[in-house]
């Protein structure tokens, strides 16, 4: 799991993963997450906005075989 932080809003972060080239396959997405696979690897990206820092988006990216 790779934790990241950004000042981009969660919907913008998730939109960037939806536009990967080549795109993810078997994509599932919902409120604050996107998951899919690519070249035998599965990707899972989740976002949260900390209550005490609403201008920050926490991102967790997990890549597994």
XYZ file of N, CA and C in Angstrom:
195
model
N 0.856 -1.176 0.000
C 0.000 0.000 0.000
C 0.898 1.234 0.000
N 0.598 2.136 -0.928
C 1.339 3.385 -1.039
C 0.432 4.529 -0.602
N 0.720 5.169 0.534
C -0.098 6.312 0.961
C 0.422 7.608 0.343
N -0.481 8.436 -0.121
C -0.143 9.723 -0.718
C -1.095 10.783 -0.184
N -0.718 12.047 -0.362
C -1.610 13.158 -0.039
C -1.563 14.156 -1.174
N -2.671 14.802 -1.435
C -2.739 15.818 -2.475
C -3.766 16.872 -2.084
N -3.703 18.020 -2.756
C -4.736 19.021 -2.538
C -5.801 18.959 -3.631
N -5.703 17.962 -4.524
C -6.745 17.737 -5.530
C -7.947 17.070 -4.862
N -9.154 17.394 -5.307
C -10.335 16.757 -4.717
C -10.416 15.274 -5.108
N -11.071 14.448 -4.270
C -11.143 13.003 -4.539
C -11.657 12.657 -5.933
N -12.680 13.358 -6.435
C -13.213 13.010 -7.754
C -12.185 13.242 -8.862
N -11.311 14.218 -8.687
C -10.269 14.480 -9.682
C -9.192 13.397 -9.631
N -8.845 12.943 -8.446
C -7.860 11.863 -8.286
C -8.370 10.595 -8.963
N -9.617 10.217 -8.685
C -10.176 8.997 -9.251
C -10.329 9.105 -10.759
N -10.661 10.279 -11.274
C -10.792 10.473 -12.718
C -9.461 10.219 -13.423
N -8.356 10.573 -12.789
C -7.056 10.359 -13.422
C -6.758 8.867 -13.557
N -7.175 8.053 -12.591
C -6.961 6.609 -12.695
C -7.891 5.977 -13.720
N -9.054 6.561 -13.935
C -9.975 6.053 -14.956
C -9.455 6.313 -16.366
N -8.513 7.250 -16.495
C -7.990 7.615 -17.809
C -6.607 7.046 -18.076
N -6.174 6.031 -17.321
C -4.864 5.428 -17.560
C -4.791 4.872 -18.978
N -3.602 4.866 -19.529
C -3.398 4.315 -20.867
C -2.243 3.322 -20.806
N -2.456 2.049 -21.106
C -3.746 1.442 -21.444
C -4.677 1.445 -20.233
N -5.973 1.418 -20.486
C -6.939 1.529 -19.381
C -6.977 0.276 -18.505
N -7.481 0.461 -17.301
C -7.710 -0.670 -16.407
C -8.850 -1.522 -16.953
N -8.780 -2.823 -16.678
C -9.859 -3.735 -17.073
C -10.666 -4.095 -15.840
N -11.886 -4.568 -16.063
C -12.762 -4.996 -14.965
C -12.863 -3.918 -13.887
N -13.125 -2.702 -14.315
C -13.133 -1.560 -13.405
C -14.394 -1.556 -12.551
N -14.199 -1.358 -11.260
C -15.285 -1.115 -10.314
C -14.985 0.229 -9.668
N -16.005 1.030 -9.480
C -15.773 2.295 -8.787
C -16.993 2.653 -7.966
N -16.761 3.463 -6.979
C -17.832 3.909 -6.104
C -17.414 5.202 -5.452
N -18.070 5.543 -4.394
C -17.786 6.782 -3.690
C -16.427 6.684 -3.004
N -15.417 7.288 -3.599
C -14.098 7.322 -2.978
C -13.163 6.193 -3.330
N -13.510 5.329 -4.303
C -12.575 4.268 -4.663
C -12.728 3.877 -6.129
N -11.667 3.283 -6.652
C -11.693 2.659 -7.967
C -10.794 1.438 -7.891
N -11.175 0.376 -8.550
C -10.379 -0.845 -8.579
C -10.462 -1.436 -9.972
N -9.394 -2.092 -10.387
C -9.365 -2.735 -11.686
C -8.072 -3.511 -11.840
N -7.820 -4.035 -13.037
C -6.611 -4.810 -13.275
C -5.955 -4.347 -14.570
N -4.655 -4.676 -14.675
C -3.890 -4.322 -15.869
C -2.638 -5.175 -15.910
N -2.442 -5.880 -17.017
C -1.252 -6.713 -17.213
C -1.004 -7.687 -16.058
N -2.059 -8.337 -15.574
C -1.922 -9.323 -14.507
C -1.811 -8.746 -13.106
N -1.885 -7.453 -12.959
C -1.826 -6.804 -11.648
C -3.177 -6.188 -11.331
N -3.554 -6.237 -10.060
C -4.796 -5.582 -9.657
C -4.460 -4.267 -8.955
N -5.226 -3.237 -9.294
C -5.047 -1.901 -8.731
C -6.251 -1.573 -7.874
N -5.998 -0.980 -6.740
C -7.064 -0.486 -5.877
C -6.638 0.888 -5.375
N -7.491 1.879 -5.596
C -7.202 3.243 -5.171
C -8.370 3.720 -4.329
N -8.089 4.174 -3.120
C -9.157 4.712 -2.271
C -8.755 6.101 -1.792
N -9.759 6.951 -1.629
C -9.510 8.325 -1.189
C -10.361 8.650 0.030
N -9.813 9.457 0.897
C -10.564 9.968 2.048
C -10.156 11.416 2.282
N -11.059 12.185 2.828
C -10.776 13.575 3.200
C -10.765 13.638 4.722
N -9.617 13.961 5.334
C -9.555 14.038 6.785
C -10.500 15.121 7.318
N -11.184 14.815 8.384
C -12.146 15.752 8.970
C -11.484 17.059 9.395
N -10.255 16.969 9.913
C -9.581 18.165 10.412
C -8.791 18.921 9.337
N -8.690 18.347 8.105
C -7.982 19.020 7.011
C -8.765 18.830 5.706
N -9.884 19.509 5.541
C -10.746 19.276 4.375
C -10.136 19.671 3.032
N -9.008 20.393 3.020
C -8.371 20.760 1.761
C -7.408 19.684 1.262
N -7.233 18.624 2.046
C -6.291 17.547 1.711
C -7.067 16.278 1.366
N -6.590 15.538 0.376
C -7.140 14.228 0.053
C -6.082 13.179 0.329
N -6.402 12.222 1.190
C -5.514 11.076 1.424
C -5.811 10.013 0.368
N -4.758 9.444 -0.177
C -4.897 8.431 -1.228
C -4.123 7.194 -0.802
N -4.721 6.019 -0.966
C -4.018 4.760 -0.773
C -4.097 3.982 -2.075
N -2.936 3.619 -2.601
C -2.860 2.834 -3.829
C -2.280 1.479 -3.474
N -2.994 0.421 -3.829
C -2.502 -0.944 -3.594
C -2.422 -1.658 -4.927
N -1.268 -2.263 -5.189
C -1.050 -3.015 -6.419
C -0.605 -4.416 -6.017
N -1.297 -5.429 -6.532
C -0.951 -6.806 -6.180
C -1.116 -7.713 -7.385
N -0.418 -8.850 -7.333
C -0.500 -9.832 -8.429
C -1.744 -10.677 -8.263
